[in-house]
mmCIF file of C-alpha atoms in Angstrom:
data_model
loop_
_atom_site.group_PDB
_atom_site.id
_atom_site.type_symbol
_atom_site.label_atom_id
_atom_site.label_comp_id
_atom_site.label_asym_id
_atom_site.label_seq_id
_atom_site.Cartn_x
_atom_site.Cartn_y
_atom_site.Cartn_z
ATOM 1 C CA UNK A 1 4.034 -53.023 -45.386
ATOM 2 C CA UNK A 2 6.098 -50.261 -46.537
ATOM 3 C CA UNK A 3 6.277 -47.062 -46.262
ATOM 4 C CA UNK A 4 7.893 -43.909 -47.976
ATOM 5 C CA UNK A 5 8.080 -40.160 -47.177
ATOM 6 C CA UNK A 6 7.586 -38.120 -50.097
ATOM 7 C CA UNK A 7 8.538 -34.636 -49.204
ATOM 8 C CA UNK A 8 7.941 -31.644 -51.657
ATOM 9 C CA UNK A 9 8.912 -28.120 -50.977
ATOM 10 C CA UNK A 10 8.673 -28.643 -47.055
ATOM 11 C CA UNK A 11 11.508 -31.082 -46.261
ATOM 12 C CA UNK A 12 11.466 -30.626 -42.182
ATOM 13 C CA UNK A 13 9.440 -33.951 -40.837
ATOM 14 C CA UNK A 14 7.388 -32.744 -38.047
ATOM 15 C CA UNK A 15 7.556 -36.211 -36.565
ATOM 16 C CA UNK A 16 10.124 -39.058 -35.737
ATOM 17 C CA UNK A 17 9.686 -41.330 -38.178
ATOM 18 C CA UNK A 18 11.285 -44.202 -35.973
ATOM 19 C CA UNK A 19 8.610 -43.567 -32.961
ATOM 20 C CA UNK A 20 5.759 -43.374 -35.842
ATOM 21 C CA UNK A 21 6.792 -46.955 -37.338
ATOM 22 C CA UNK A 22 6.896 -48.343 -33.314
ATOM 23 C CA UNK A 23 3.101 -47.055 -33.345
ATOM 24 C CA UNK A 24 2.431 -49.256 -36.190
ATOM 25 C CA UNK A 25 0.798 -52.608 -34.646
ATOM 26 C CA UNK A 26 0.809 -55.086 -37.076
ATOM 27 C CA UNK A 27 -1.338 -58.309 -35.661
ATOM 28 C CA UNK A 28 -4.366 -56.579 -33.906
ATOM 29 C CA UNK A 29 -4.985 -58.656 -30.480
ATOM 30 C CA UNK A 30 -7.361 -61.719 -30.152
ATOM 31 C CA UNK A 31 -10.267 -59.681 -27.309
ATOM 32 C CA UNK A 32 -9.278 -55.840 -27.998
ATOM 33 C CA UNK A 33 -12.319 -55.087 -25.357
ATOM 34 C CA UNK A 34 -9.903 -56.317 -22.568
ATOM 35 C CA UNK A 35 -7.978 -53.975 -23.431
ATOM 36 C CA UNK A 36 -9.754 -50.834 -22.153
ATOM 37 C CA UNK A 37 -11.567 -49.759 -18.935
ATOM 38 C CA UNK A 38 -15.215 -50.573 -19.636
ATOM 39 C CA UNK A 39 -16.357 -46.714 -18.817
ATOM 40 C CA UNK A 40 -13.453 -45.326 -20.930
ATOM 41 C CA UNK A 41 -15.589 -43.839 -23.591
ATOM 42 C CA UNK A 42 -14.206 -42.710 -27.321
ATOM 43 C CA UNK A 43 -13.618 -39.796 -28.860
ATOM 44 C CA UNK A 44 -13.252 -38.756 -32.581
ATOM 45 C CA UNK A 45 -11.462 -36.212 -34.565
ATOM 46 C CA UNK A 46 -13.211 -34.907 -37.525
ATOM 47 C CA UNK A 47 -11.521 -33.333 -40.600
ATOM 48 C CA UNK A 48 -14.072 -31.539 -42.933
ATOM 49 C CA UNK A 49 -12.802 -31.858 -46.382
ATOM 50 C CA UNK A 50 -13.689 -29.715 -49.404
ATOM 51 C CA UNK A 51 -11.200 -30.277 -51.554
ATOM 52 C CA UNK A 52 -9.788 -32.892 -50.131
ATOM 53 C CA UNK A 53 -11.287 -36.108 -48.294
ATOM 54 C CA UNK A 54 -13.293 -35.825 -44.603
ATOM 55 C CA UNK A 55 -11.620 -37.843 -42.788
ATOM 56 C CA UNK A 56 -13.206 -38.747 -39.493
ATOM 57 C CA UNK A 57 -10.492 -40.809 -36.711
ATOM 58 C CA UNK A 58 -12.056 -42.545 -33.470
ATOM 59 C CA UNK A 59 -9.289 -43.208 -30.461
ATOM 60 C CA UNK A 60 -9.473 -44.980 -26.879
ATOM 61 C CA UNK A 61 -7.532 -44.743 -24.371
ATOM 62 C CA UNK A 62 -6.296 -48.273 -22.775
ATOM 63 C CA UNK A 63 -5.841 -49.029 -19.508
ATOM 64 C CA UNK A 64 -2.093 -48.918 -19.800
ATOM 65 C CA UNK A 65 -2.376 -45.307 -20.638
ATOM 66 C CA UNK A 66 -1.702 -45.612 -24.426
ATOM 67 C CA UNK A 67 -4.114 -44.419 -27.048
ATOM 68 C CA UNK A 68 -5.731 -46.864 -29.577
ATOM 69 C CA UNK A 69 -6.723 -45.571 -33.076
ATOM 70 C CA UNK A 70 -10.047 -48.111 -33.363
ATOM 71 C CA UNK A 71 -11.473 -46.715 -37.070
ATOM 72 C CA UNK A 72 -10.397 -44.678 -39.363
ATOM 73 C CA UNK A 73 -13.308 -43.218 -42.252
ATOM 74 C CA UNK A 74 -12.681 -41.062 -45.286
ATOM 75 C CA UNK A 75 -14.978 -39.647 -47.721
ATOM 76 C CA UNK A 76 -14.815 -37.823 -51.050
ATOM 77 C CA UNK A 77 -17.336 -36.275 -53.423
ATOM 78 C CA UNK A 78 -19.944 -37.730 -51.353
ATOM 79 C CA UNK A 79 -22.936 -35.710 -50.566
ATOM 80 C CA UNK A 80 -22.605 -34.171 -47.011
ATOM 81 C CA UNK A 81 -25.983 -35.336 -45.224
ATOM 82 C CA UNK A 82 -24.629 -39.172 -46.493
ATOM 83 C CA UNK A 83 -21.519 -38.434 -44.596
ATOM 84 C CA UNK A 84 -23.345 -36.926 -41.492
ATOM 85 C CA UNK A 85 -25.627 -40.338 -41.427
ATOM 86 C CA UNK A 86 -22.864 -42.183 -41.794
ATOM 87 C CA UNK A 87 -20.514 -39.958 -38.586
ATOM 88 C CA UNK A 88 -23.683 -40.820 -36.651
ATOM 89 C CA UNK A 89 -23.794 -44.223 -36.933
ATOM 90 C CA UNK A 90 -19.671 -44.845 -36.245
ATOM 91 C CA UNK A 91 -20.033 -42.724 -33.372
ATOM 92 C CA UNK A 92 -23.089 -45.134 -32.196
ATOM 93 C CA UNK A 93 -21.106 -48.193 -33.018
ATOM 94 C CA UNK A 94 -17.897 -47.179 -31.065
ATOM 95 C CA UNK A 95 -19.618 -44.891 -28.258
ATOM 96 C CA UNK A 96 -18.444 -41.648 -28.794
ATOM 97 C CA UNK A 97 -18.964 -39.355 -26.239
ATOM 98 C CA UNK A 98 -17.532 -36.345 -27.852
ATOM 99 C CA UNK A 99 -16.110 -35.450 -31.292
ATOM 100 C CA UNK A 100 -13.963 -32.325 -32.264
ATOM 101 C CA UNK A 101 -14.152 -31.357 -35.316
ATOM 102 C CA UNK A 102 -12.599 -28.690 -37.817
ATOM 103 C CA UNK A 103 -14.723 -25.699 -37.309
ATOM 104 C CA UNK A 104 -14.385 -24.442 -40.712
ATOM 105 C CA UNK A 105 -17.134 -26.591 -41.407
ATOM 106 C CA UNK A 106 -19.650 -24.612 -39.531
ATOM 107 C CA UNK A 107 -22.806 -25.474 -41.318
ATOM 108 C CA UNK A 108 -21.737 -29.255 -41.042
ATOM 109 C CA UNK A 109 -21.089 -29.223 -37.341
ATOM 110 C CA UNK A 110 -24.627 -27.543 -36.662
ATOM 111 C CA UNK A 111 -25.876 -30.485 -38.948
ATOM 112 C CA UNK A 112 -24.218 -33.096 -36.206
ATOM 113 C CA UNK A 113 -25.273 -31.131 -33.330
ATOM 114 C CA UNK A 114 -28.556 -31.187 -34.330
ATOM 115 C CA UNK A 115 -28.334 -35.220 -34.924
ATOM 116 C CA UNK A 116 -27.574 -35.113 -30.905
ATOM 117 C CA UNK A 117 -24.108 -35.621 -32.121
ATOM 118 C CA UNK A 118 -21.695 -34.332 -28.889
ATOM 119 C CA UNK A 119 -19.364 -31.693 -31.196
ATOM 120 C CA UNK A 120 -16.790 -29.407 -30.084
ATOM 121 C CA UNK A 121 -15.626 -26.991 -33.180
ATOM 122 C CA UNK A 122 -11.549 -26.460 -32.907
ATOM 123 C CA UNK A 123 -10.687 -23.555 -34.564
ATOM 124 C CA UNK A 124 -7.077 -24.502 -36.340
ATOM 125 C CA UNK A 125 -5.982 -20.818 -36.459
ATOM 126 C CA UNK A 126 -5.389 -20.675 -32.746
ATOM 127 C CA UNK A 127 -4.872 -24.721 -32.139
ATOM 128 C CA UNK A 128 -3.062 -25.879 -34.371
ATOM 129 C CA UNK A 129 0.823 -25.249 -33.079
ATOM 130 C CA UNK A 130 -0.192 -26.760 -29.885
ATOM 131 C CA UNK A 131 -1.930 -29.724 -31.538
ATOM 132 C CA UNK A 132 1.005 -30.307 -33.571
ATOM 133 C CA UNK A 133 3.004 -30.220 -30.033
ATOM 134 C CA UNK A 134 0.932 -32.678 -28.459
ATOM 135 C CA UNK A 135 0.562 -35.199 -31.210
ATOM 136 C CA UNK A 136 4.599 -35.330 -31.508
ATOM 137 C CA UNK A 137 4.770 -35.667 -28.065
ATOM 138 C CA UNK A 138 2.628 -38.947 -27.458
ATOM 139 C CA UNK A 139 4.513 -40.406 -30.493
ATOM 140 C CA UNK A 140 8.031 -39.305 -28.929
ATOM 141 C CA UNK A 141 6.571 -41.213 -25.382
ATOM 142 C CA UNK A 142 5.476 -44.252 -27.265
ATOM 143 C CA UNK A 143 1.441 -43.816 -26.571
ATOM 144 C CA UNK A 144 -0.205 -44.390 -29.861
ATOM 145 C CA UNK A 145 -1.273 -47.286 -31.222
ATOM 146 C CA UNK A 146 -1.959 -47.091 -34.916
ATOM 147 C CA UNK A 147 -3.268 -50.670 -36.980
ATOM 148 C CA UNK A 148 -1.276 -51.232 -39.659
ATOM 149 C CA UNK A 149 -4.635 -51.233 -41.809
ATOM 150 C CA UNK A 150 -4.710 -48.114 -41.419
ATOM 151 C CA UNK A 151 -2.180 -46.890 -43.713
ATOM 152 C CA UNK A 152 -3.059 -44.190 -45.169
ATOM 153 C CA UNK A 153 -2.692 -42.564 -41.240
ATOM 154 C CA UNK A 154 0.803 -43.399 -41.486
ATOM 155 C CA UNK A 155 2.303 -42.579 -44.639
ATOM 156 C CA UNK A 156 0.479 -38.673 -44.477
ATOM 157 C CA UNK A 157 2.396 -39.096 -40.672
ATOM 158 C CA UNK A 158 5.633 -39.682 -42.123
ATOM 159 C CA UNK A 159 5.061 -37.095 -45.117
ATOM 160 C CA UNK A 160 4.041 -34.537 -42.650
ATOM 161 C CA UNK A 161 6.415 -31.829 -42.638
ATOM 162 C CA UNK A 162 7.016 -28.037 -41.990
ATOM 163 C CA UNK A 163 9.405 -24.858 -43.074
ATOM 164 C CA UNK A 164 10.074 -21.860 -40.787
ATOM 165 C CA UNK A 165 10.316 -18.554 -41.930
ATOM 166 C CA UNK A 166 12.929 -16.013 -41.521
ATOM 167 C CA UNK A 167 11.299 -14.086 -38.284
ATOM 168 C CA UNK A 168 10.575 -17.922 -36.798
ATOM 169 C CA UNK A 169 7.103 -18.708 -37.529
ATOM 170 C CA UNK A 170 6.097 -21.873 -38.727
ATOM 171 C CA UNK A 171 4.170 -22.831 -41.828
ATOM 172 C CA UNK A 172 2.887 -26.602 -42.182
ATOM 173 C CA UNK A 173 2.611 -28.515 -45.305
ATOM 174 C CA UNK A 174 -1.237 -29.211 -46.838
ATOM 175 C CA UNK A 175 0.282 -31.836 -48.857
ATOM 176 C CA UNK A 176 -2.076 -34.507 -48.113
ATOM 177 C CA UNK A 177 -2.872 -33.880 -44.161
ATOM 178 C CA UNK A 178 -6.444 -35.028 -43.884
ATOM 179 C CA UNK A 179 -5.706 -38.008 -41.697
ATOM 180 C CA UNK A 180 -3.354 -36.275 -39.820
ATOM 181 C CA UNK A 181 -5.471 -33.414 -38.633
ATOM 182 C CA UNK A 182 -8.038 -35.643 -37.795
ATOM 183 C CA UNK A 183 -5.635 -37.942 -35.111
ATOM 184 C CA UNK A 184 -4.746 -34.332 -34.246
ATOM 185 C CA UNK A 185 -8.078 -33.325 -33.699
ATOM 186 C CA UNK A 186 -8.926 -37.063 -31.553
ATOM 187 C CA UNK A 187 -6.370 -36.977 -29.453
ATOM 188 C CA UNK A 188 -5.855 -33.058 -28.406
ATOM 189 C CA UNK A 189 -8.084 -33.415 -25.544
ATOM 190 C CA UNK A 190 -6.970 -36.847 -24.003
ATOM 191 C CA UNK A 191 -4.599 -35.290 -21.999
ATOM 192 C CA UNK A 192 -3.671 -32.286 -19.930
ATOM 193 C CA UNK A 193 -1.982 -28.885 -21.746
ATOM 194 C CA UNK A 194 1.196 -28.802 -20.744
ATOM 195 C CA UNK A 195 2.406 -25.527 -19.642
ATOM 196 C CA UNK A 196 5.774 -26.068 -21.906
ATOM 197 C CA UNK A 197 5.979 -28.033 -25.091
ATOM 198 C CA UNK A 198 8.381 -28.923 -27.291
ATOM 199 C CA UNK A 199 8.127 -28.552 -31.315
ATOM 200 C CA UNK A 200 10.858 -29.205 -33.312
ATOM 201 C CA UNK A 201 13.327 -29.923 -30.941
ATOM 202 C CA UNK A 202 13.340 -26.182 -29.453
ATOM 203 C CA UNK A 203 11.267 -25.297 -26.148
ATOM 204 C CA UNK A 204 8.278 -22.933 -26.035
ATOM 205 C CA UNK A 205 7.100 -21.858 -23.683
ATOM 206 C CA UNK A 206 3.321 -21.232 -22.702
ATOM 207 C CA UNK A 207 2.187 -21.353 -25.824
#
């Protein structure tokens, strides 16, 4: 399959687009379950959508330390309490213990909740830089796995982009980011904060 970036007014790529090809696995293995420690549990990312699709990504970690994307599930102009049956039953299929979701969507994640759904709200205002940080690094140290079937993931990966303003700040592009928010949101907890990361080639520190 493939792919093409399609930039408008924010040209900067956020991510290599060489490591997020790598992360592409085209032939999914014969017995995935061997694959992961039997405890490891799942996790999800959830993306409300408005506007735009909800897009809800569920990742687990293998025992060689990289993280498999196992489903990805988008909705649009679909009535929310069909989409909340429908969260609850993915995260019984692929054992979610916990998903972190968008917390814009506040009357939806008390919906979950109440469906004994495990959901932690991430509030993007104060997140999202360090998200951003920690996504690009696990692509940059080769520990995603994305199926190719799930394509839509990687195109709005390699479209992904950014512009910085003339006092430094950083503005991301909403061109299509549903399914990138949502790996965002899965993966953000896997692993320790680190106390320095690294966005856009420049160090920050403590951020």
């Amino acid at each position: 399959m493939e792919y093409q970036a399609e930039f408008g007014v924010f040209v900067e790529a956020v991510f290599n687009h060489k490591k997020i090809l790598e992360a592409v696995e085209k032939e999914e293995p014969v017995d995935l379950e061997s694959l992961f420690n039997p405890y490891e549990p799942s996790y999800a990312g959830l993306d409300w959508g408005f506007r735009h699709p909800t897009v809800l990504t569920i990742v687990r970690k293998q025992k060689d330390g990289r993280i498999r994307v196992l489903h990805v599930e988008a909705w649009k102009e679909k009535p929310y309490l069909q989409v909340v049956e429908e969260i609850k039953q993915l995260c019984k299929t692929f054992k979610v213990e916990k998903v972190y979701a968008d917390s814009s969507g506040v009357i939806e994640n008390q919906v979950l909740a109440a469906e004994n759904i495990n959901v932690e709200p991430v509030v993007f205002s104060t997140e999202k830089h360090r998200m951003v940080s920690n996504l690009r690094m696990l692509f940059e140290q080769g520990k995603i796995i994305i199926p190719e079937t799930y394509s839509e993931t990687v195109k709005e990966l390699l479209n992904y982009s950014y512009k910085s303003s003339d006092k430094g700040g950083v503005t991301y592009s909403k061109f299509r980011d549903d399914h990138v928010d949502s790996l965002m949101l899965a993966v953000g907890k896997m692993f320790q904060k680190p106390s320095e990361v690294f966005i856009f080639g420049f160090r920050n520190k403590k951020l």
